[in-house]
Amino acid sequence: MTLDLVIHLDAPASHNEIGADMGNVTLFRRMARVVDGRVIRVPCISAGALRGVVRRLLWRETFDLVGLSRETVGSPSWDRLYAALANGGTIEAAETRVSPDVIRARREALPVLSLLGSALYSSHMAGRLKLSHAWLDCAELGTGTLSMHDLLAEVSTVRHHDAEEQDPDVSGVGPMPTTVEVVVAGATMRARASIAGDLEASAWAHGLDRVEHVGGKSGQGNGAVHVEHTGDGAAYAWWLAEHQDAVREALVKLAADLSVSKKKAKPERKAKPERTDEPAEQKDLF
């Protein structure tokens, strides 16, 4: 199933350019595209960023609904479960083979895991979502009337200190000016998703319905959005409400499966043997 989406910026949006060294100036992310026979760098929100926002929203909703938390699951099981699902997980050692029956059971019981996938410490479960970057609607791409240059602006802020309460010469904390390049409020950015599975597609739509912020600097008034899309999240919302007990049972089982770290402990460092090649009379001098 193909799902088109448009991100409407209700406030300026900041999305950091990775690797850009501009001092205290943060540039908006750009990626290269070939347009009319030439390469241009166009502002975009990366697929990974949008995917990450939806991932956390969907899993936090699920954990809250079925009553799972650090208090109910305990540590380290909760840490490993949350990291695997809401943060995408990691592979600790060489991957081990997982039975197709187990994979199918996990997909059936946990549609969000099936949609977004995860690195489950000793195995990787592929997600069924394929997502493009969200490109800025602009004249250069033929998707808007305004040039991308007109849709970018710089916002400067300064953090002030309490001069009557602390001395910057003592604390080291003084005014801190920053400048952020943003895409202006009112602009739109669009992406396309391809998803295998009707329930997974509905879960993605449901997640998009819950997105209220993207990008960084939300504490400074940036990133408020709403997402328009061609999907329908109602089917997943109904399914989740009707299958809370089964979802909780599947998550508890997954937490138990992930609770044991398979990472090899680092070997203890052996003490260096005492040197014996020095003349005895020199040893006695020290």
PDB file of C-alpha atoms in Angstrom:
ATOM      1  CA  MET A   1       0.000   0.000   0.000  1.00  0.00           C
ATOM      2  CA  THR A   2       1.257   3.477  -0.885  1.00  0.00           C
ATOM      3  CA  LEU A   3       0.581   6.349   1.489  1.00  0.00           C
ATOM      4  CA  ASP A   4       1.353   9.988   0.620  1.00  0.00           C
ATOM      5  CA  LEU A   5       1.853  12.510   3.389  1.00  0.00           C
ATOM      6  CA  VAL A   6       2.274  16.264   3.700  1.00  0.00           C
ATOM      7  CA  ILE A   7       3.837  17.847   6.787  1.00  0.00           C
ATOM      8  CA  HIS A   8       2.312  21.275   7.426  1.00  0.00           C
ATOM      9  CA  LEU A   9       4.621  23.512   9.442  1.00  0.00           C
ATOM     10  CA  ASP A  10       2.537  25.365  12.022  1.00  0.00           C
ATOM     11  CA  ALA A  11       5.748  26.927  13.374  1.00  0.00           C
ATOM     12  CA  PRO A  12       9.282  27.345  12.046  1.00  0.00           C
ATOM     13  CA  ALA A  13      11.044  23.988  11.782  1.00  0.00           C
ATOM     14  CA  SER A  14      14.662  23.181  12.683  1.00  0.00           C
ATOM     15  CA  HIS A  15      16.346  19.966  11.533  1.00  0.00           C
ATOM     16  CA  ASN A  16      20.101  19.879  11.989  1.00  0.00           C
ATOM     17  CA  GLU A  17      22.532  19.476   9.133  1.00  0.00           C
ATOM     18  CA  ILE A  18      24.715  16.551  10.228  1.00  0.00           C
ATOM     19  CA  GLY A  19      28.427  17.314  10.163  1.00  0.00           C
ATOM     20  CA  ALA A  20      28.076  21.031   9.435  1.00  0.00           C
ATOM     21  CA  ASP A  21      30.621  23.033  11.448  1.00  0.00           C
ATOM     22  CA  MET A  22      29.287  26.578  11.604  1.00  0.00           C
ATOM     23  CA  GLY A  23      30.115  27.496  15.191  1.00  0.00           C
ATOM     24  CA  ASN A  24      26.931  28.508  16.996  1.00  0.00           C
ATOM     25  CA  VAL A  25      24.907  28.531  13.751  1.00  0.00           C
ATOM     26  CA  THR A  26      22.776  25.426  13.115  1.00  0.00           C
ATOM     27  CA  LEU A  27      21.901  24.876   9.463  1.00  0.00           C
ATOM     28  CA  PHE A  28      18.758  23.129   8.237  1.00  0.00           C
ATOM     29  CA  ARG A  29      19.457  19.726   6.701  1.00  0.00           C
ATOM     30  CA  ARG A  30      19.817  19.577   2.938  1.00  0.00           C
ATOM     31  CA  MET A  31      20.276  16.655   0.565  1.00  0.00           C
ATOM     32  CA  ALA A  32      21.421  16.626  -3.031  1.00  0.00           C
ATOM     33  CA  ARG A  33      18.975  16.075  -5.887  1.00  0.00           C
ATOM     34  CA  VAL A  34      19.283  16.258  -9.647  1.00  0.00           C
ATOM     35  CA  VAL A  35      16.784  18.791 -10.999  1.00  0.00           C
ATOM     36  CA  ASP A  36      16.704  19.845 -14.661  1.00  0.00           C
ATOM     37  CA  GLY A  37      20.142  18.391 -15.274  1.00  0.00           C
ATOM     38  CA  ARG A  38      21.914  20.012 -12.327  1.00  0.00           C
ATOM     39  CA  VAL A  39      22.568  19.009  -8.739  1.00  0.00           C
ATOM     40  CA  ILE A  40      20.993  21.178  -6.068  1.00  0.00           C
ATOM     41  CA  ARG A  41      20.793  20.744  -2.302  1.00  0.00           C
ATOM     42  CA  VAL A  42      17.198  20.846  -1.117  1.00  0.00           C
ATOM     43  CA  PRO A  43      15.966  21.198   2.491  1.00  0.00           C
ATOM     44  CA  CYS A  44      14.331  18.035   3.785  1.00  0.00           C
ATOM     45  CA  ILE A  45      13.374  16.151   6.921  1.00  0.00           C
ATOM     46  CA  SER A  46      15.116  12.791   6.837  1.00  0.00           C
ATOM     47  CA  ALA A  47      13.072   9.607   6.702  1.00  0.00           C
ATOM     48  CA  GLY A  48      14.899   8.366   9.781  1.00  0.00           C
ATOM     49  CA  ALA A  49      13.851  11.410  11.801  1.00  0.00           C
ATOM     50  CA  LEU A  50      10.164  11.094  10.906  1.00  0.00           C
ATOM     51  CA  ARG A  51      10.265   7.336  11.407  1.00  0.00           C
ATOM     52  CA  GLY A  52      11.836   7.843  14.842  1.00  0.00           C
ATOM     53  CA  VAL A  53       9.156  10.316  15.927  1.00  0.00           C
ATOM     54  CA  VAL A  54       6.357   7.940  14.914  1.00  0.00           C
ATOM     55  CA  ARG A  55       8.165   4.944  16.451  1.00  0.00           C
ATOM     56  CA  ARG A  56       8.344   6.575  19.877  1.00  0.00           C
ATOM     57  CA  LEU A  57       4.754   7.823  19.731  1.00  0.00           C
ATOM     58  CA  LEU A  58       3.333   4.410  18.820  1.00  0.00           C
ATOM     59  CA  TRP A  59       5.313   2.434  21.369  1.00  0.00           C
ATOM     60  CA  ARG A  60       4.735   4.907  24.211  1.00  0.00           C
ATOM     61  CA  GLU A  61       1.008   4.755  23.471  1.00  0.00           C
ATOM     62  CA  THR A  62       1.145   0.954  23.526  1.00  0.00           C
ATOM     63  CA  PHE A  63       3.114   0.740  26.777  1.00  0.00           C
ATOM     64  CA  ASP A  64       0.740   3.173  28.484  1.00  0.00           C
ATOM     65  CA  LEU A  65      -2.358   1.358  27.237  1.00  0.00           C
ATOM     66  CA  VAL A  66      -1.265  -2.101  28.399  1.00  0.00           C
ATOM     67  CA  GLY A  67       0.263  -0.872  31.648  1.00  0.00           C
ATOM     68  CA  LEU A  68       3.925  -1.666  31.087  1.00  0.00           C
ATOM     69  CA  SER A  69       6.622   0.571  32.540  1.00  0.00           C
ATOM     70  CA  ARG A  70       9.872   0.473  34.453  1.00  0.00           C
ATOM     71  CA  GLU A  71       7.841  -0.005  37.645  1.00  0.00           C
ATOM     72  CA  THR A  72       5.865  -2.989  36.342  1.00  0.00           C
ATOM     73  CA  VAL A  73       8.598  -4.693  34.298  1.00  0.00           C
ATOM     74  CA  GLY A  74      11.697  -3.802  36.309  1.00  0.00           C
ATOM     75  CA  SER A  75      15.239  -3.101  35.253  1.00  0.00           C
ATOM     76  CA  PRO A  76      17.164  -4.197  33.210  1.00  0.00           C
ATOM     77  CA  SER A  77      14.294  -5.922  31.339  1.00  0.00           C
ATOM     78  CA  TRP A  78      12.445  -2.626  30.830  1.00  0.00           C
ATOM     79  CA  ASP A  79      15.554  -0.826  29.590  1.00  0.00           C
ATOM     80  CA  ARG A  80      16.247  -3.511  27.013  1.00  0.00           C
ATOM     81  CA  LEU A  81      12.622  -3.795  25.890  1.00  0.00           C
ATOM     82  CA  TYR A  82      12.127  -0.040  25.574  1.00  0.00           C
ATOM     83  CA  ALA A  83      15.444   0.468  23.785  1.00  0.00           C
ATOM     84  CA  ALA A  84      14.699  -2.348  21.326  1.00  0.00           C
ATOM     85  CA  LEU A  85      11.229  -1.117  20.424  1.00  0.00           C
ATOM     86  CA  ALA A  86      11.066   2.647  20.983  1.00  0.00           C
ATOM     87  CA  ASN A  87      14.700   3.349  20.035  1.00  0.00           C
ATOM     88  CA  GLY A  88      15.298   0.695  17.367  1.00  0.00           C
ATOM     89  CA  GLY A  89      17.604  -1.599  19.380  1.00  0.00           C
ATOM     90  CA  THR A  90      21.092  -2.840  18.642  1.00  0.00           C
ATOM     91  CA  ILE A  91      22.949  -6.043  17.774  1.00  0.00           C
ATOM     92  CA  GLU A  92      25.270  -7.156  20.560  1.00  0.00           C
ATOM     93  CA  ALA A  93      26.998 -10.071  18.851  1.00  0.00           C
ATOM     94  CA  ALA A  94      26.770 -12.293  15.795  1.00  0.00           C
ATOM     95  CA  GLU A  95      23.140 -12.675  14.731  1.00  0.00           C
ATOM     96  CA  THR A  96      21.388 -15.921  15.525  1.00  0.00           C
ATOM     97  CA  ARG A  97      18.741 -17.602  13.377  1.00  0.00           C
ATOM     98  CA  VAL A  98      15.134 -17.022  14.428  1.00  0.00           C
ATOM     99  CA  SER A  99      12.439 -19.497  13.448  1.00  0.00           C
ATOM    100  CA  PRO A 100      10.009 -18.213  10.781  1.00  0.00           C
ATOM    101  CA  ASP A 101       7.198 -19.289  13.113  1.00  0.00           C
ATOM    102  CA  VAL A 102       8.527 -16.925  15.804  1.00  0.00           C
ATOM    103  CA  ILE A 103       8.812 -14.072  13.320  1.00  0.00           C
ATOM    104  CA  ARG A 104       5.268 -14.611  12.069  1.00  0.00           C
ATOM    105  CA  ALA A 105       3.955 -14.777  15.634  1.00  0.00           C
ATOM    106  CA  ARG A 106       5.674 -11.507  16.541  1.00  0.00           C
ATOM    107  CA  ARG A 107       4.297  -9.780  13.442  1.00  0.00           C
ATOM    108  CA  GLU A 108       0.771 -10.960  14.216  1.00  0.00           C
ATOM    109  CA  ALA A 109       0.907 -10.005  17.882  1.00  0.00           C
ATOM    110  CA  LEU A 110       2.786  -6.684  17.506  1.00  0.00           C
ATOM    111  CA  PRO A 111       1.891  -4.794  14.298  1.00  0.00           C
ATOM    112  CA  VAL A 112       4.111  -1.827  15.215  1.00  0.00           C
ATOM    113  CA  LEU A 113       7.122  -4.132  15.488  1.00  0.00           C
ATOM    114  CA  SER A 114       6.154  -5.595  12.119  1.00  0.00           C
ATOM    115  CA  LEU A 115       5.824  -2.079  10.665  1.00  0.00           C
ATOM    116  CA  LEU A 116       9.036  -0.517  11.956  1.00  0.00           C
ATOM    117  CA  GLY A 117      11.231  -3.521  12.725  1.00  0.00           C
ATOM    118  CA  SER A 118      14.019  -3.586  15.293  1.00  0.00           C
ATOM    119  CA  ALA A 119      17.468  -4.879  16.105  1.00  0.00           C
ATOM    120  CA  LEU A 120      16.583  -7.346  18.873  1.00  0.00           C
ATOM    121  CA  TYR A 121      20.088  -7.760  20.299  1.00  0.00           C
ATOM    122  CA  SER A 122      20.784 -11.175  18.766  1.00  0.00           C
ATOM    123  CA  SER A 123      18.584 -10.945  15.672  1.00  0.00           C
ATOM    124  CA  HIS A 124      17.205  -8.344  13.326  1.00  0.00           C
ATOM    125  CA  MET A 125      13.530  -8.089  12.437  1.00  0.00           C
ATOM    126  CA  ALA A 126      12.921  -6.181   9.214  1.00  0.00           C
ATOM    127  CA  GLY A 127      10.175  -3.565   9.161  1.00  0.00           C
ATOM    128  CA  ARG A 128       7.569  -3.445   6.416  1.00  0.00           C
ATOM    129  CA  LEU A 129       7.727   0.341   6.034  1.00  0.00           C
ATOM    130  CA  LYS A 130       9.631   1.938   3.147  1.00  0.00           C
ATOM    131  CA  LEU A 131       9.742   5.719   3.539  1.00  0.00           C
ATOM    132  CA  SER A 132      11.146   8.587   1.492  1.00  0.00           C
ATOM    133  CA  HIS A 133      12.641  11.769   2.886  1.00  0.00           C
ATOM    134  CA  ALA A 134      10.185  14.650   3.293  1.00  0.00           C
ATOM    135  CA  TRP A 135      11.232  17.245   0.713  1.00  0.00           C
ATOM    136  CA  LEU A 136      10.364  20.924   0.942  1.00  0.00           C
ATOM    137  CA  ASP A 137       7.630  21.989  -1.468  1.00  0.00           C
ATOM    138  CA  CYS A 138       9.343  24.648  -3.564  1.00  0.00           C
ATOM    139  CA  ALA A 139       9.630  26.064  -7.078  1.00  0.00           C
ATOM    140  CA  GLU A 140      12.913  24.256  -7.678  1.00  0.00           C
ATOM    141  CA  LEU A 141      11.197  20.862  -7.350  1.00  0.00           C
ATOM    142  CA  GLY A 142       8.040  21.939  -9.140  1.00  0.00           C
ATOM    143  CA  THR A 143       5.929  21.277  -6.042  1.00  0.00           C
ATOM    144  CA  GLY A 144       5.480  24.896  -4.922  1.00  0.00           C
ATOM    145  CA  THR A 145       5.473  28.482  -6.155  1.00  0.00           C
ATOM    146  CA  LEU A 146       8.134  29.936  -3.846  1.00  0.00           C
ATOM    147  CA  SER A 147      11.867  29.355  -4.128  1.00  0.00           C
ATOM    148  CA  MET A 148      13.410  27.256  -1.391  1.00  0.00           C
ATOM    149  CA  HIS A 149      15.653  30.231  -0.594  1.00  0.00           C
ATOM    150  CA  ASP A 150      12.574  32.315   0.262  1.00  0.00           C
ATOM    151  CA  LEU A 151      11.317  29.550   2.557  1.00  0.00           C
ATOM    152  CA  LEU A 152      14.452  29.578   4.725  1.00  0.00           C
ATOM    153  CA  ALA A 153      15.191  32.069   7.490  1.00  0.00           C
ATOM    154  CA  GLU A 154      17.538  32.534  10.417  1.00  0.00           C
ATOM    155  CA  VAL A 155      16.286  32.833  13.972  1.00  0.00           C
ATOM    156  CA  SER A 156      18.676  34.165  16.619  1.00  0.00           C
ATOM    157  CA  THR A 157      18.157  33.766  20.351  1.00  0.00           C
ATOM    158  CA  VAL A 158      20.194  34.593  23.451  1.00  0.00           C
ATOM    159  CA  ARG A 159      20.093  32.795  26.769  1.00  0.00           C
ATOM    160  CA  HIS A 160      20.459  35.420  29.497  1.00  0.00           C
ATOM    161  CA  HIS A 161      21.904  34.786  32.932  1.00  0.00           C
ATOM    162  CA  ASP A 162      20.734  36.001  36.347  1.00  0.00           C
ATOM    163  CA  ALA A 163      23.366  38.634  37.016  1.00  0.00           C
ATOM    164  CA  GLU A 164      22.032  39.291  40.533  1.00  0.00           C
ATOM    165  CA  GLU A 165      22.225  35.611  41.542  1.00  0.00           C
ATOM    166  CA  GLN A 166      25.462  34.330  40.033  1.00  0.00           C
ATOM    167  CA  ASP A 167      28.771  35.700  38.824  1.00  0.00           C
ATOM    168  CA  PRO A 168      29.672  34.513  35.284  1.00  0.00           C
ATOM    169  CA  ASP A 169      33.351  34.812  36.195  1.00  0.00           C
ATOM    170  CA  VAL A 170      32.754  32.165  38.872  1.00  0.00           C
ATOM    171  CA  SER A 171      30.143  29.925  37.214  1.00  0.00           C
ATOM    172  CA  GLY A 172      31.314  30.237  33.634  1.00  0.00           C
ATOM    173  CA  VAL A 173      27.668  30.703  32.618  1.00  0.00           C
ATOM    174  CA  GLY A 174      26.880  33.888  30.722  1.00  0.00           C
ATOM    175  CA  PRO A 175      24.836  34.983  27.726  1.00  0.00           C
ATOM    176  CA  MET A 176      24.791  32.306  25.009  1.00  0.00           C
ATOM    177  CA  PRO A 177      23.699  33.515  21.570  1.00  0.00           C
ATOM    178  CA  THR A 178      22.650  30.920  18.984  1.00  0.00           C
ATOM    179  CA  THR A 179      21.386  31.162  15.431  1.00  0.00           C
ATOM    180  CA  VAL A 180      19.214  28.480  13.864  1.00  0.00           C
ATOM    181  CA  GLU A 181      18.299  28.190  10.203  1.00  0.00           C
ATOM    182  CA  VAL A 182      14.646  27.222   9.881  1.00  0.00           C
ATOM    183  CA  VAL A 183      12.039  26.473   7.263  1.00  0.00           C
ATOM    184  CA  VAL A 184       9.381  29.128   7.825  1.00  0.00           C
ATOM    185  CA  ALA A 185       5.942  28.498   9.292  1.00  0.00           C
ATOM    186  CA  GLY A 186       3.305  27.825   6.642  1.00  0.00           C
ATOM    187  CA  ALA A 187       5.634  25.816   4.412  1.00  0.00           C
ATOM    188  CA  THR A 188       4.915  22.180   3.562  1.00  0.00           C
ATOM    189  CA  MET A 189       7.107  19.117   3.105  1.00  0.00           C
ATOM    190  CA  ARG A 190       6.005  15.890   1.470  1.00  0.00           C
ATOM    191  CA  ALA A 191       7.009  12.236   1.559  1.00  0.00           C
ATOM    192  CA  ARG A 192       5.731   8.856   0.388  1.00  0.00           C
ATOM    193  CA  ALA A 193       5.511   5.566   2.258  1.00  0.00           C
ATOM    194  CA  SER A 194       5.131   2.050   0.904  1.00  0.00           C
ATOM    195  CA  ILE A 195       3.858  -0.481   3.431  1.00  0.00           C
ATOM    196  CA  ALA A 196       3.210  -4.216   3.230  1.00  0.00           C
ATOM    197  CA  GLY A 197       0.189  -5.255   5.289  1.00  0.00           C
ATOM    198  CA  ASP A 198      -3.125  -3.463   5.842  1.00  0.00           C
ATOM    199  CA  LEU A 199      -2.863  -3.392   9.644  1.00  0.00           C
ATOM    200  CA  GLU A 200       0.706  -2.113   9.491  1.00  0.00           C
ATOM    201  CA  ALA A 201      -0.384   0.609   7.048  1.00  0.00           C
ATOM    202  CA  SER A 202      -3.154   1.642   9.422  1.00  0.00           C
ATOM    203  CA  ALA A 203      -0.678   1.708  12.322  1.00  0.00           C
ATOM    204  CA  TRP A 204       1.554   4.077  10.336  1.00  0.00           C
ATOM    205  CA  ALA A 205      -1.426   6.347   9.601  1.00  0.00           C
ATOM    206  CA  HIS A 206      -2.405   6.248  13.284  1.00  0.00           C
ATOM    207  CA  GLY A 207       1.127   7.269  14.231  1.00  0.00           C
ATOM    208  CA  LEU A 208       1.110  10.156  11.759  1.00  0.00           C
ATOM    209  CA  ASP A 209      -2.157  11.367  13.293  1.00  0.00           C
ATOM    210  CA  ARG A 210      -0.350  11.693  16.633  1.00  0.00           C
ATOM    211  CA  VAL A 211       2.632  13.702  15.352  1.00  0.00           C
ATOM    212  CA  GLU A 212       2.648  17.235  16.757  1.00  0.00           C
ATOM    213  CA  HIS A 213       6.339  18.147  16.550  1.00  0.00           C
ATOM    214  CA  VAL A 214       9.268  17.291  14.304  1.00  0.00           C
ATOM    215  CA  GLY A 215      12.869  18.451  14.340  1.00  0.00           C
ATOM    216  CA  GLY A 216      14.714  20.211  17.131  1.00  0.00           C
ATOM    217  CA  LYS A 217      14.506  23.339  19.287  1.00  0.00           C
ATOM    218  CA  SER A 218      10.861  22.671  20.177  1.00  0.00           C
ATOM    219  CA  GLY A 219      11.485  24.336  23.534  1.00  0.00           C
ATOM    220  CA  GLN A 220      12.174  27.564  21.628  1.00  0.00           C
ATOM    221  CA  GLY A 221       8.920  27.530  19.683  1.00  0.00           C
ATOM    222  CA  ASN A 222       9.993  25.462  16.695  1.00  0.00           C
ATOM    223  CA  GLY A 223       8.695  22.264  15.138  1.00  0.00           C
ATOM    224  CA  ALA A 224       4.918  22.367  15.674  1.00  0.00           C
ATOM    225  CA  VAL A 225       3.265  20.512  12.774  1.00  0.00           C
ATOM    226  CA  HIS A 226       0.251  18.558  11.663  1.00  0.00           C
ATOM    227  CA  VAL A 227       0.422  15.787   9.095  1.00  0.00           C
ATOM    228  CA  GLU A 228      -2.060  15.266   6.284  1.00  0.00           C
ATOM    229  CA  HIS A 229      -2.003  11.823   4.670  1.00  0.00           C
ATOM    230  CA  THR A 230      -3.932   9.409   2.487  1.00  0.00           C
ATOM    231  CA  GLY A 231      -4.103   6.610   5.076  1.00  0.00           C
ATOM    232  CA  ASP A 232      -6.651   5.664   7.720  1.00  0.00           C
ATOM    233  CA  GLY A 233      -5.595   4.942  11.289  1.00  0.00           C
ATOM    234  CA  ALA A 234      -9.009   3.854  12.533  1.00  0.00           C
ATOM    235  CA  ALA A 235      -8.486   0.134  11.901  1.00  0.00           C
ATOM    236  CA  TYR A 236      -5.307   0.004  13.992  1.00  0.00           C
ATOM    237  CA  ALA A 237      -6.810   2.114  16.804  1.00  0.00           C
ATOM    238  CA  TRP A 238      -9.726  -0.348  17.000  1.00  0.00           C
ATOM    239  CA  TRP A 239      -7.424  -3.372  16.838  1.00  0.00           C
ATOM    240  CA  LEU A 240      -5.206  -2.082  19.641  1.00  0.00           C
ATOM    241  CA  ALA A 241      -8.179  -1.367  21.906  1.00  0.00           C
ATOM    242  CA  GLU A 242      -9.580  -4.871  21.309  1.00  0.00           C
ATOM    243  CA  HIS A 243      -6.295  -6.756  21.772  1.00  0.00           C
ATOM    244  CA  GLN A 244      -4.731  -5.080  24.814  1.00  0.00           C
ATOM    245  CA  ASP A 245      -4.344  -8.314  26.795  1.00  0.00           C
ATOM    246  CA  ALA A 246      -2.735 -10.191  23.898  1.00  0.00           C
ATOM    247  CA  VAL A 247      -0.389  -7.279  23.191  1.00  0.00           C
ATOM    248  CA  ARG A 248       0.639  -7.118  26.836  1.00  0.00           C
ATOM    249  CA  GLU A 249       1.295 -10.858  26.918  1.00  0.00           C
ATOM    250  CA  ALA A 250       3.413 -10.646  23.754  1.00  0.00           C
ATOM    251  CA  LEU A 251       5.436  -7.728  25.145  1.00  0.00           C
ATOM    252  CA  VAL A 252       6.061  -9.476  28.463  1.00  0.00           C
ATOM    253  CA  LYS A 253       7.282 -12.547  26.586  1.00  0.00           C
ATOM    254  CA  LEU A 254       9.497 -10.404  24.349  1.00  0.00           C
ATOM    255  CA  ALA A 255      10.923  -8.644  27.403  1.00  0.00           C
ATOM    256  CA  ALA A 256      11.855 -12.028  28.869  1.00  0.00           C
ATOM    257  CA  ASP A 257      13.444 -13.100  25.577  1.00  0.00           C
ATOM    258  CA  LEU A 258      15.524  -9.907  25.472  1.00  0.00           C
ATOM    259  CA  SER A 259      16.422  -9.754  29.155  1.00  0.00           C
ATOM    260  CA  VAL A 260      19.674 -11.705  28.949  1.00  0.00           C
ATOM    261  CA  SER A 261      22.582  -9.877  27.373  1.00  0.00           C
ATOM    262  CA  LYS A 262      24.569 -11.981  24.935  1.00  0.00           C
ATOM    263  CA  LYS A 263      27.396  -9.472  24.800  1.00  0.00           C
ATOM    264  CA  LYS A 264      30.650 -11.135  25.778  1.00  0.00           C
ATOM    265  CA  ALA A 265      32.242  -9.725  28.882  1.00  0.00           C
ATOM    266  CA  LYS A 266      35.567  -8.046  28.329  1.00  0.00           C
ATOM    267  CA  PRO A 267      38.424 -10.250  29.491  1.00  0.00           C
ATOM    268  CA  GLU A 268      40.255  -9.062  32.557  1.00  0.00           C
ATOM    269  CA  ARG A 269      43.458  -7.238  31.780  1.00  0.00           C
ATOM    270  CA  LYS A 270      46.445  -9.254  32.937  1.00  0.00           C
ATOM    271  CA  ALA A 271      49.076  -7.521  35.018  1.00  0.00           C
ATOM    272  CA  LYS A 272      52.326  -6.883  33.194  1.00  0.00           C
ATOM    273  CA  PRO A 273      55.099  -9.193  34.378  1.00  0.00           C
ATOM    274  CA  GLU A 274      57.924  -7.564  36.321  1.00  0.00           C
ATOM    275  CA  ARG A 275      60.955  -6.866  34.203  1.00  0.00           C
ATOM    276  CA  THR A 276      63.919  -9.076  35.090  1.00  0.00           C
ATOM    277  CA  ASP A 277      66.407  -7.965  32.470  1.00  0.00           C
ATOM    278  CA  GLU A 278      67.901  -5.134  34.562  1.00  0.00           C
ATOM    279  CA  PRO A 279      71.109  -5.693  36.533  1.00  0.00           C
ATOM    280  CA  ALA A 280      70.410  -6.465  40.183  1.00  0.00           C
ATOM    281  CA  GLU A 281      72.489  -3.552  41.429  1.00  0.00           C
ATOM    282  CA  GLN A 282      70.364  -1.101  39.388  1.00  0.00           C
ATOM    283  CA  LYS A 283      67.142  -2.548  40.789  1.00  0.00           C
ATOM    284  CA  ASP A 284      68.288  -1.807  44.297  1.00  0.00           C
ATOM    285  CA  LEU A 285      68.817   1.855  43.478  1.00  0.00           C
ATOM    286  CA  PHE A 286      65.105   2.576  43.014  1.00  0.00           C
TER     287      PHE A 286
END
